[in-house]
Every structure is written in structure tokens, then in C-alpha cells.
Amino acid sequence: MLVYDDDKPDHDALIQKTYDLQHRNWALALETAQQATELYSNRVAAWFALSSLQQLLYGKAGLPRELLSRHRARFAQLERALAQNPALSGADLGGMYGYAVMLGDDVAAERWRERLLREAPEHDLALEVSLLEVRKAASTDPPSTTLAKLERLWATAQSHHRGPLASYAFDVALESGDFGTTARWLDRYAEFQPSDLSVALTRLALNPAGRELGISRLRFLLGRLESSDDSERALFLTKEDQRRNDRRRRQVLAGTIGVALFEGGKVSAGLEYLDAAVGDGWNVELFSQAAEIKQKLGETASAFELWARVAVDPWTPKSAADSLSTVASEAVGPDRWSRMLRSARDMMAGWFVEAASDLSFVPAHARLAGSDGSLHTIDEIMDGRISVFAFSSRKSYWALRDLETLEKVAGLVEELGGRVITVVDEPWSDGLQQFLQTRHLSFPAYYDAGSEARSAFGVWATPTYFVADGSGRIWFANGEVGELPNQVAALRHIEGTGATAPPIVAEADAPPTTN
């Protein structure tokens, strides 16, 4: 980090660190923003950054009254100091506008919006304001007018804003039916927002007029993935993580091409892509699409092999799975349907177990505090059941965002005979109890006093998830919340079939843990 001679961290470095951390360690990002306001109490960018993070953290409930009052007092102080300054930087103008918006002060926001657009039209927030105004007017403007406005914005947009701008302009052009303009914005999309390009190409490929162009571009992306090397791997991903992510992306791309070819009347070519896609990974949405196509073609047996995969997925509602079983038993016979279900469970378990972690066992003797203050070892809490450990925090936006899904996960895991164990990073208090109750969370939460479990698991940010079998062997680490029920279902299937776990790594080979 940059420092001054007196060793005080540089303001701009602190702000940059705040935004860098918010996608990796929300609590540390919040602490960094707080530090920036303490060291630079007269700098609006620091207060705007802090209020933005806090607003995201509290969500729809909004900032607590006392905190909101403090921010409003600070905003008033900053406005008195800056309002008469005719030579403010774009950062100050954007910060004051953004701060006013965050605080819900519409009158002040309008004052600073006018200055921002007039005095610093190329600033990040100025472009966002202009784009928002274009989007609002698009409901009454003809597409040609909207696209002309977007072209003018493109001329002054900085590179990091061109991706979102191209994304919206592509949508407008596609809906207008002007495929010459669509192709131009698609090229810009590919240059400035390549990570999301497949989304745009999917829409294009499923549009009759843009199908050929969309399929051609999707094939190009698929070819690049098939020949990709380690050079494009993110620093935080292992080679195995990257390989698995690439497989997922290839499956989606191949499936999309297959559906588009089929809808375009190229049945044989479409089926070739679909068959390749459904055989390489676990994607219930794709299985459903392919099954419907095969049923239309009269390929009953292969269609129900795919429906079996849908039926065994834990996210499929029980009523839907039961309906599938009723229809399938009549179509292919109950015995054959049972074999299809067993095969589908084998496939699901195989796909998820392939990503089993190389960690060893949970820290069985680490102690966690229950809501009544009593201490329990992890071994006691697990009670021999498959367990999902969810490390969470009220200070993390990403952890809070996952809570609603985690509640659904807990119900599915309970149905599978497992349990979700949430580990929080703060002592029990009336505030924490109220927080959990207002969100109607059914799973137990424990306080990690002394960070004993956090250190043993190697958790440095929240949310972080682990899945262990009844013996305490960790099979899955650092996965996505939506995959947790599938991982538990895979372990249940393995227990039922007597399959063995991957080898435990030697202690010397285990990855280092950090607090």
C-alpha cells in the first residue's frame, strides 16, 4: 500500500483496496473503508465508499436510524465545505452525488447530479447517470433514438464502462431487429465484456434472424475452450478448478448450439451437440431441454434417461419428481425406470465426487458456543451425520446474500438426512438473536469463540462452505451454496453403494491454513 512520510496509508490506495476486497473479503473491505473515513474525514470518496458498503449490507431494511443520522450530519458538513468550490475534481463531484443518493436526499442529489454532468461528464458516475437516463427514456423513445444516444455515450466512455454499455446496447439492437447494428454492438461486447459474451450469443442464436451468426460465434467460443491452456486461469483457481469450470462452460455452449440447431431445423446436427453436452457434467436445465426435444422426436427411452437425472436432483420438488415417476413408469415400465434412476444417481454422485477436496478431517475437538453459551465439540454437533459447515457473518454482504438460499439448502439437506451447521464470527447477543429470528432461519448457529474452528478449517472470508460425511471426512470445500444439496446427495449415494472416499492427504501435504 502507498504511504506518506508519516506512514499514513494513502487515501486513494485505501479506496482502491476497499473496492478490491469487496468481492473477496467483505468484512475486511468494510474495515478498510472505515479506516479511510477515520484517516481522511474530510474526503467525500471515503464516506461514499463506506456508506455504499453499509447500504448493501443492510439491504432493503436500510441503514439503522442512528447510523443514517451520523451519515447525514457528515454529508451536511462536507457540502458546506465543498458547495462553493468551483474547481472540484470529478471524484469529489461523483462522491457527493453518490453519497446523496445513498442517503436518499433527492434534492441534494439533483444539485450534485447537475454539477457532475456539467463539470465532469467523463467521470464514472456521470456516465452511469447518463446511461440510466437513456434507459428511462427508452420506454418512450424509438430504438433508433436510444441507439443513437448510446453511440454518443460510447464515444466518451472509458474502457471499464464500455462492457456494461455494450451489453445494454446489444439488447436494444437485438430487440429492434436491426442485425447490422446488433453485430456492431456484439463485436464491442466481445472486446470489453468477454466473460459474459456467451449470454449475448445465446440470445442471438435462439433468435431466428440472428441464429446463424449466434451459432457461428458460439462455435468459435467452444473451440477456444477446447484448446484453452493454463494461461487464462485466475490466480485464485487451481488447475483442477479451471478444468472443471471449462467443462461446465463447454457443456452450456454445446447445449445452446444444439438447441439452436434443432430449432433451426438441423435436427441431426443439433442432436450431436446435445448428446455431447448432456454426457459431460450435471446441468438439470439442459437435461430438461434435451429431454423435451427427444420426446418430440419420439426417442422415448433416451428422453426418460434424461428425465431421471432431473428427478434425482435434490433441487427438483418432490411433487415434480413423483409426477415424472408416474409418467415414466407408464412409458418405459417401473423396472426400467428404477434402473434409470439408479444410473442417474451414479452419474450425479460421480460428477460431484470428482471435485472432492484434498482436505482431511474436520477438527473434531474444536469447540463452538451454542445460543445458550454452552460449549460443544464439532464431533458432538455433527452426531455422526453428513454435515454442511457454513461460515457466515453479518458483516459480509455475500454471506447475507446467501442466507435465503442457505435456508432452502438446510431443508433439502435435512430431507437427505444431513444437517447445516452455521458458524458465526461474533458472540451471542440480543442483536444476533433478533437478526436470526427476523430471517426465520431454521438451522442452528454456533459462535466460534477464539476462532478455533475458523483457523482449523482455514477460513479467511465469508461465506465459506464445507461438506463432511458422518465420520468427519471433508469431501467438499469452498463450493457454491447452490451445489451443497447435490454434494450431500452424492455422499448419501456413496454411503448406500459402499464406494470408498478419495485418499486422505498426508498431514505434510495438506494446504496451509490461515486465520
C-alpha atoms as one frame of an Amber mdcrd trajectory, in Angstrom:
protein
   0.000   0.000   0.000   1.215   3.536  -0.744   2.195   5.579   2.357   3.113
   9.141   3.167   6.269  10.096   5.031   4.384   9.838   8.319   3.393   6.268
   7.426  -0.280   7.121   6.991  -1.819   4.985   4.209  -2.553   6.921   1.038
  -6.224   7.855   0.579  -6.541   6.609  -2.990  -4.798   3.359  -2.074  -7.271
   2.771   0.748 -10.248   3.383  -1.539  -8.815   1.065  -4.183  -8.154  -1.597
  -1.541 -11.753  -1.269  -0.332 -13.197  -1.975  -3.769 -10.672  -4.741  -4.483
 -11.586  -6.535  -1.254 -15.366  -6.325  -1.503 -15.505  -9.359  -3.819 -13.125
 -11.432  -1.680 -13.389 -10.423   1.982 -16.367  -8.192   2.708 -15.597  -7.685
   6.399 -12.058  -6.517   5.616 -13.391  -4.216   2.867 -15.729  -2.629   5.418
 -12.862  -2.207   7.911 -10.716  -0.584   5.211 -13.463   1.883   4.277 -13.929
   2.712   7.951 -10.185   3.309   8.270 -10.297   5.648   5.283 -13.013   7.792
   6.905 -11.064   7.930  10.170  -7.821   8.999   8.492  -9.426  11.249   5.872
 -12.615  12.545   7.468 -12.808  15.464   5.002 -12.632  13.291   1.856 -16.003
  12.504   0.339 -14.828   9.400  -1.575 -14.109   7.645   1.717 -17.577   8.387
   3.114 -19.289   7.415  -0.143 -17.405   4.090  -0.182 -18.312   3.362   3.443
 -21.995   4.276   3.047 -22.250   2.193  -0.152 -20.937  -0.918   1.581 -23.144
  -0.353   4.609 -26.224   0.149   2.433 -25.561  -3.137   0.638 -25.044  -4.833
   3.982 -28.364  -3.679   5.456 -30.252  -4.180   2.187 -33.947  -3.349   1.955
 -34.148  -2.548   5.673 -31.921   0.486   5.077 -29.352   1.994   7.405 -30.264
   1.989  11.111 -31.592   5.364  12.250 -28.552   6.277  14.348 -26.109   5.375
  11.581 -28.181   7.250   8.987 -28.205  10.352  11.210 -24.420  10.256  11.523
 -24.023   9.988   7.758 -26.445  12.857   7.131 -24.528  15.060   9.549 -21.273
  14.182   7.804 -22.802  14.870   4.373 -24.013  18.295   5.530 -20.526  19.109
   6.809 -18.924  18.058   3.526 -21.472  20.022   1.498 -20.757  23.198   3.462
 -17.075  22.761   2.702 -17.414  21.884  -0.988 -20.539  23.579  -2.365 -18.865
  26.912  -3.148 -15.706  25.405  -4.597 -15.830  25.955  -8.404 -12.893  23.634
  -9.138 -13.855  20.294  -7.606 -12.474  17.099  -9.073 -14.678  14.559 -10.803
 -14.082  12.243  -7.841 -15.455  14.836  -5.398 -18.444  15.672  -7.596 -19.224
  11.997  -8.159 -18.735  11.224  -4.493 -21.128  13.946  -3.353 -23.756  12.854
  -5.871 -23.376   9.188  -4.907 -23.376   9.973  -1.182 -26.601  11.995  -1.537
 -28.256   9.161  -3.455 -27.205   6.618  -0.826 -28.729   8.795   1.903 -31.996
   9.273  -0.008 -31.568  13.054  -0.248 -33.185  13.646  -3.651 -32.833  17.438
  -3.569 -29.102  17.343  -2.836 -28.618  14.508  -5.308 -30.165  16.620  -8.084
 -27.888  19.569  -7.257 -24.761  17.413  -7.421 -26.013  15.498 -10.474 -26.242
  18.739 -12.438 -22.730  19.764 -11.426 -21.346  16.306 -12.146 -22.785  16.168
 -15.674 -21.763  19.760 -16.392 -18.264  19.835 -14.883 -17.070  16.224 -15.157
 -19.095  14.475 -17.887 -16.435  11.795 -18.384 -16.355  10.708 -14.736 -17.521
   7.148 -13.968 -20.658   8.206 -12.122 -21.513  10.789 -14.787 -21.585   8.048
 -17.399 -23.716   5.855 -15.122 -26.162   8.715 -14.631 -26.322   9.367 -18.374
 -26.859   5.684 -19.128 -29.624   5.487 -16.522 -31.358   8.446 -18.148 -31.102
   6.789 -21.570 -32.634   3.619 -20.145 -35.520   5.552 -18.583 -36.244   7.367
 -21.834 -36.067   4.111 -23.819 -39.588   3.203 -22.693 -40.920   6.006 -24.938
 -38.060   6.606 -27.395 -37.914   4.561 -30.599 -34.969   2.093 -30.641 -33.136
   4.159 -33.256 -33.115   7.179 -30.905 -31.924   5.079 -27.974 -29.133   3.539
 -30.073 -28.038   6.990 -31.273 -27.781   8.169 -27.650 -25.756   5.081 -26.766
 -23.365   5.751 -29.648 -22.714   9.224 -28.222 -22.030   7.772 -24.783 -19.710
   5.180 -26.301 -17.556   7.921 -27.793 -16.635   9.277 -24.336 -16.880   6.116
 -22.206 -13.744   4.831 -20.540 -12.799   1.214 -21.210 -14.054  -0.176 -17.873
 -17.532   1.224 -18.596 -17.739   0.033 -22.164 -18.671  -3.541 -21.235 -21.970
  -2.724 -19.458 -22.730  -0.095 -22.116 -22.205  -2.593 -24.943 -24.309  -5.173
 -23.104 -27.327  -2.869 -22.888 -26.898  -1.537 -26.429 -26.725  -5.091 -27.769
 -30.064  -5.884 -26.085 -31.685  -2.780 -27.599 -30.305  -3.528 -31.075 -31.381
  -7.169 -30.941 -34.923  -6.287 -29.914 -35.095  -3.680 -32.686 -34.368  -6.308
 -35.333 -31.505  -4.255 -36.789 -28.923  -7.024 -37.156 -26.291  -4.797 -38.720
 -26.289  -2.660 -35.574 -26.606  -5.806 -33.431 -23.432  -7.243 -34.981 -21.531
  -3.984 -34.357 -22.500  -3.909 -30.676 -21.777  -7.634 -30.399 -18.187  -7.020
 -31.512 -17.862  -4.316 -28.867 -19.422  -6.648 -26.281 -16.856  -9.330 -27.179
 -13.981  -6.885 -26.751 -14.991  -5.255 -23.473 -17.138  -7.866 -21.686 -15.854
 -11.220 -22.952 -16.688 -13.140 -19.756 -20.437 -12.630 -20.370 -20.365 -12.988
 -24.135 -21.990 -16.429 -24.144 -25.145 -14.892 -22.616 -25.490 -12.480 -25.535
 -24.688 -15.164 -28.083 -27.308 -17.481 -26.591 -29.978 -14.821 -27.062 -28.765
 -14.226 -30.599 -28.652 -17.929 -31.504 -32.205 -18.505 -30.292 -33.487 -15.581
 -32.368 -34.449 -16.838 -35.862 -32.986 -13.825 -37.641 -29.706 -13.952 -35.704
 -29.384 -17.709 -35.415 -26.596 -18.288 -37.927 -24.410 -15.513 -36.529 -25.064
 -16.644 -32.949 -24.265 -20.287 -33.671 -21.112 -19.326 -35.562 -19.823 -17.225
 -32.640 -20.780 -19.901 -30.081 -18.837 -22.497 -32.071 -15.837 -20.190 -32.039
 -16.064 -19.841 -28.239 -16.442 -23.596 -27.865 -13.363 -24.180 -29.992 -11.347
 -21.765 -27.857 -12.419 -23.569 -24.677 -11.473 -26.949 -26.095  -7.971 -25.719
 -26.866  -7.520 -23.469 -23.828  -4.394 -23.744 -21.715  -3.442 -22.661 -18.211
  -2.643 -19.096 -19.256  -6.211 -17.876 -18.712  -6.588 -19.383 -15.233  -7.380
 -16.920 -12.456  -4.793 -16.762  -9.677  -7.237 -17.987  -7.021  -8.234 -21.099
  -9.028  -6.368 -24.387  -9.057  -5.756 -26.147 -12.349  -8.469 -28.634 -11.417
 -10.914 -25.806 -10.634 -10.213 -24.244 -14.024 -10.583 -27.558 -15.820 -13.935
 -28.152 -14.139 -15.163 -24.625 -14.887 -14.171 -25.053 -18.522 -16.143 -28.306
 -18.680 -19.223 -26.528 -17.338 -18.871 -23.766 -19.886 -18.342 -26.239 -22.735
 -21.467 -28.109 -21.686 -23.585 -24.948 -21.713 -22.174 -23.781 -25.045 -22.646
 -27.165 -26.728 -26.161 -27.463 -25.345 -27.101 -23.998 -26.567 -25.739 -24.740
 -30.035 -27.682 -28.000 -30.073 -30.986 -26.355 -29.143 -30.455 -23.547 -31.676
 -29.633 -26.006 -34.475 -32.699 -28.087 -33.646 -34.974 -25.042 -33.646 -33.452
 -24.049 -36.976 -34.430 -27.414 -38.499 -30.967 -29.001 -38.419 -32.069 -31.949
 -36.282 -29.145 -34.354 -36.722 -26.509 -31.688 -36.085 -28.472 -30.411 -33.090
 -28.719 -33.862 -31.526 -24.999 -34.405 -31.980 -24.235 -31.314 -29.914 -26.933
 -32.107 -27.331 -25.735 -35.666 -26.807 -22.201 -34.418 -26.244 -23.427 -31.764
 -23.809 -25.660 -33.950 -21.605 -22.890 -36.505 -21.224 -20.361 -34.098 -19.759
 -21.466 -32.597 -16.468 -24.540 -32.000 -14.349 -26.997 -29.373 -15.608 -30.666
 -30.007 -14.852 -31.915 -27.194 -17.073 -30.042 -28.660 -20.033 -31.275 -32.180
 -19.232 -34.857 -30.894 -19.310 -34.374 -29.087 -22.640 -32.767 -32.136 -24.250
 -35.443 -34.491 -22.867 -38.241 -32.365 -24.331 -36.530 -32.367 -27.732 -36.025
 -36.117 -27.686 -39.653 -36.661 -26.746 -40.736 -34.543 -29.702 -38.610 -36.802
 -31.914 -40.127 -39.950 -30.415 -36.906 -41.034 -28.680 -38.771 -42.104 -25.542
 -36.081 -44.168 -23.811 -33.285 -41.599 -24.142 -35.700 -38.838 -23.132 -36.578
 -40.589 -19.864 -32.928 -41.300 -19.134 -32.568 -37.529 -19.024 -35.794 -37.049
 -17.055 -34.369 -39.487 -14.498 -31.493 -37.081 -13.905 -33.989 -34.298 -13.320
 -35.957 -36.498 -10.915 -32.969 -37.409  -8.695 -31.644 -33.874  -8.386 -32.363
 -32.656  -4.825 -33.475 -29.237  -6.097 -36.325 -30.836  -8.062 -39.506 -30.523
  -5.929 -40.770 -33.871  -4.639 -44.136 -33.355  -6.338 -42.419 -32.859  -9.712
 -40.202 -35.911  -9.175 -43.254 -38.012  -8.237 -45.116 -36.846 -11.361 -42.128
 -37.756 -13.511 -42.002 -41.199 -11.943 -45.684 -41.799 -12.613 -45.386 -40.807
 -16.269 -42.094 -42.651 -16.755 -43.324 -45.879 -15.176 -46.167 -45.953 -17.681
 -43.912 -45.027 -20.613 -40.910 -47.330 -20.034 -42.091 -49.621 -17.233 -41.362
 -49.380 -13.493 -38.334 -51.703 -13.538 -36.610 -49.841 -16.327 -37.404 -46.513
 -14.689 -35.834 -47.742 -11.434 -32.678 -48.659 -13.331 -32.664 -45.226 -14.964
 -32.936 -43.570 -11.539 -30.029 -45.640 -10.181 -27.931 -44.730 -13.210 -28.807
 -41.046 -12.775 -27.778 -41.122  -9.099 -24.498 -42.781 -10.083 -23.861 -40.041
 -12.628 -24.691 -37.201 -10.217 -22.501 -38.681  -7.485 -19.674 -39.223  -9.944
 -19.775 -35.648 -11.205 -19.728 -34.069  -7.749 -17.324 -36.503  -6.098 -14.896
 -35.808  -8.920 -14.425 -32.410  -7.284 -13.820 -33.839  -3.782 -11.361 -31.766
  -1.765  -7.918 -32.858  -0.671  -8.502 -31.808   2.946  -8.522 -34.430   5.683
 -10.929 -34.402   8.641 -12.922 -31.753  10.469 -11.321 -30.517  13.707 -13.487
 -32.848  15.795 -12.419 -31.423  19.161 -12.727 -27.736  18.255 -15.428 -26.159
  20.396 -18.299 -23.928  19.357 -20.688 -21.975  21.574 -24.425 -22.508  21.267
 -27.021 -19.783  21.679 -27.234 -20.537  25.399 -23.468 -20.149  25.827 -22.818
 -23.866  26.269 -19.745 -25.280  24.525 -19.909 -28.271  22.188 -17.227 -30.041
  20.195 -17.745 -30.270  16.463 -17.891 -34.035  16.821 -20.815 -33.698  19.252
 -22.644 -31.261  16.986 -22.267 -33.478  13.924 -23.561 -36.528  15.795 -22.378
 -38.859  13.047 -24.437 -37.148  10.318 -23.386 -35.724   6.976 -22.867 -32.058
   7.802 -22.605 -28.794   5.916 -20.454 -26.231   7.699 -21.438 -22.712   6.669
 -19.078 -19.998   7.924 -21.098 -16.800   7.845 -21.058 -13.224   9.105 -23.473
 -10.329   9.469 -20.608  -8.116   8.287 -20.381  -9.799   4.889 -22.731  -8.773
   2.084 -22.008 -12.010   0.217 -22.839 -14.087   3.301 -26.100 -12.195   3.816
 -26.960 -12.626   0.149 -26.609 -16.409   0.541 -28.821 -16.687   3.640 -32.140
 -17.108   1.825 -30.684 -19.849  -0.360 -28.962 -21.397   2.655 -32.338 -21.712
   4.406 -33.656 -23.667   1.410 -30.464 -25.730   1.390 -30.973 -26.581   5.062
 -34.423 -28.023   4.349 -33.132 -30.137   1.467 -30.148 -31.345   3.467 -32.437
 -32.338   6.363 -34.563 -34.368   3.917 -31.375 -36.162   2.878 -30.524 -37.000
   6.490 -27.841 -34.339   6.917 -27.669 -31.021   8.683 -26.442 -27.472   8.154
 -24.221 -26.052  10.898 -23.702 -22.305  10.675 -20.606 -20.854  12.312 -20.713
 -17.112  13.056 -17.888 -14.745  13.958 -19.499 -12.832  16.830 -20.585 -13.661
  20.388 -24.229 -14.347  21.083 -26.232 -11.192  21.791 -29.805  -9.933  21.641
 -28.932  -8.286  18.318 -27.671 -11.521  16.790 -30.674 -13.468  18.088 -33.042
 -10.885  16.625 -31.156 -10.929  13.324 -31.542 -14.715  13.023 -35.200 -14.670
  14.103 -36.251 -11.933  11.654 -34.853 -14.049   8.814 -36.714 -17.144  10.053
 -33.599 -19.303   9.845 -34.266 -22.876  10.918 -30.713 -24.200  11.083 -28.572
 -23.975  14.245 -25.869 -21.334  14.545 -22.767 -21.502  16.724 -20.193 -18.921
  17.777 -16.582 -19.742  17.035 -15.018 -18.417  20.240 -11.334 -17.768  19.736
 -11.614 -18.583  16.001 -10.607 -22.166  16.785 -12.750 -23.717  14.041 -12.081
 -20.881  11.592  -8.341 -21.418  11.930  -8.551 -25.207  11.713 -10.730 -25.099
   8.581  -8.558 -22.395   7.002 -11.371 -19.870   6.603 -10.309 -16.293   5.827
 -13.504 -14.870   4.323 -17.245 -15.460   4.470 -19.272 -17.184   3.252 -17.231
 -20.384   3.056 -18.764 -23.859   2.915 -17.547 -27.366   3.721 -19.340 -30.715
   3.471 -18.218 -33.654   5.608 -19.511 -37.195   5.883 -20.622 -38.767   9.156
 -17.072 -39.795  10.055 -15.884 -36.206   9.759 -14.065 -36.642   6.444 -14.256
 -33.383   4.453 -15.247 -34.139   0.876 -16.096 -30.674  -0.432 -14.541 -27.310
   0.394 -15.121 -23.735  -0.775 -18.029 -24.630  -3.066 -21.093 -22.674  -4.126
 -24.146 -22.594  -1.857 -26.404 -23.917  -4.639 -24.340 -27.089  -5.006 -24.480
 -28.093  -1.328 -27.620 -30.309  -1.599 -26.119 -32.124  -4.599 -22.900 -32.711
  -2.670 -24.843 -34.117   0.297 -26.925 -36.295  -2.040 -23.706 -37.587  -3.617
 -22.366 -38.578  -0.188 -25.630 -40.306   0.712 -25.440 -42.255  -2.548 -21.854
 -43.255  -1.863 -22.798 -44.443   1.635 -25.576 -46.526   0.131 -23.376 -48.113
  -2.542 -20.328 -48.688  -0.357 -17.978 -46.639  -2.541 -14.709 -45.511  -0.978
 -13.521 -41.984  -0.383 -10.586 -40.412  -2.194  -7.331 -40.928  -0.275  -6.615
 -38.670   2.675  -3.620 -36.448   2.039  -0.709 -36.740   4.407  -0.545 -34.012
   7.024   2.653 -32.636   5.497   0.917 -32.290   2.137  -2.198 -30.590   3.471
  -2.723 -26.986   2.356  -1.665 -24.378   4.921  -4.379 -22.749   6.978  -4.659
 -19.048   7.693  -6.597 -17.206  10.325
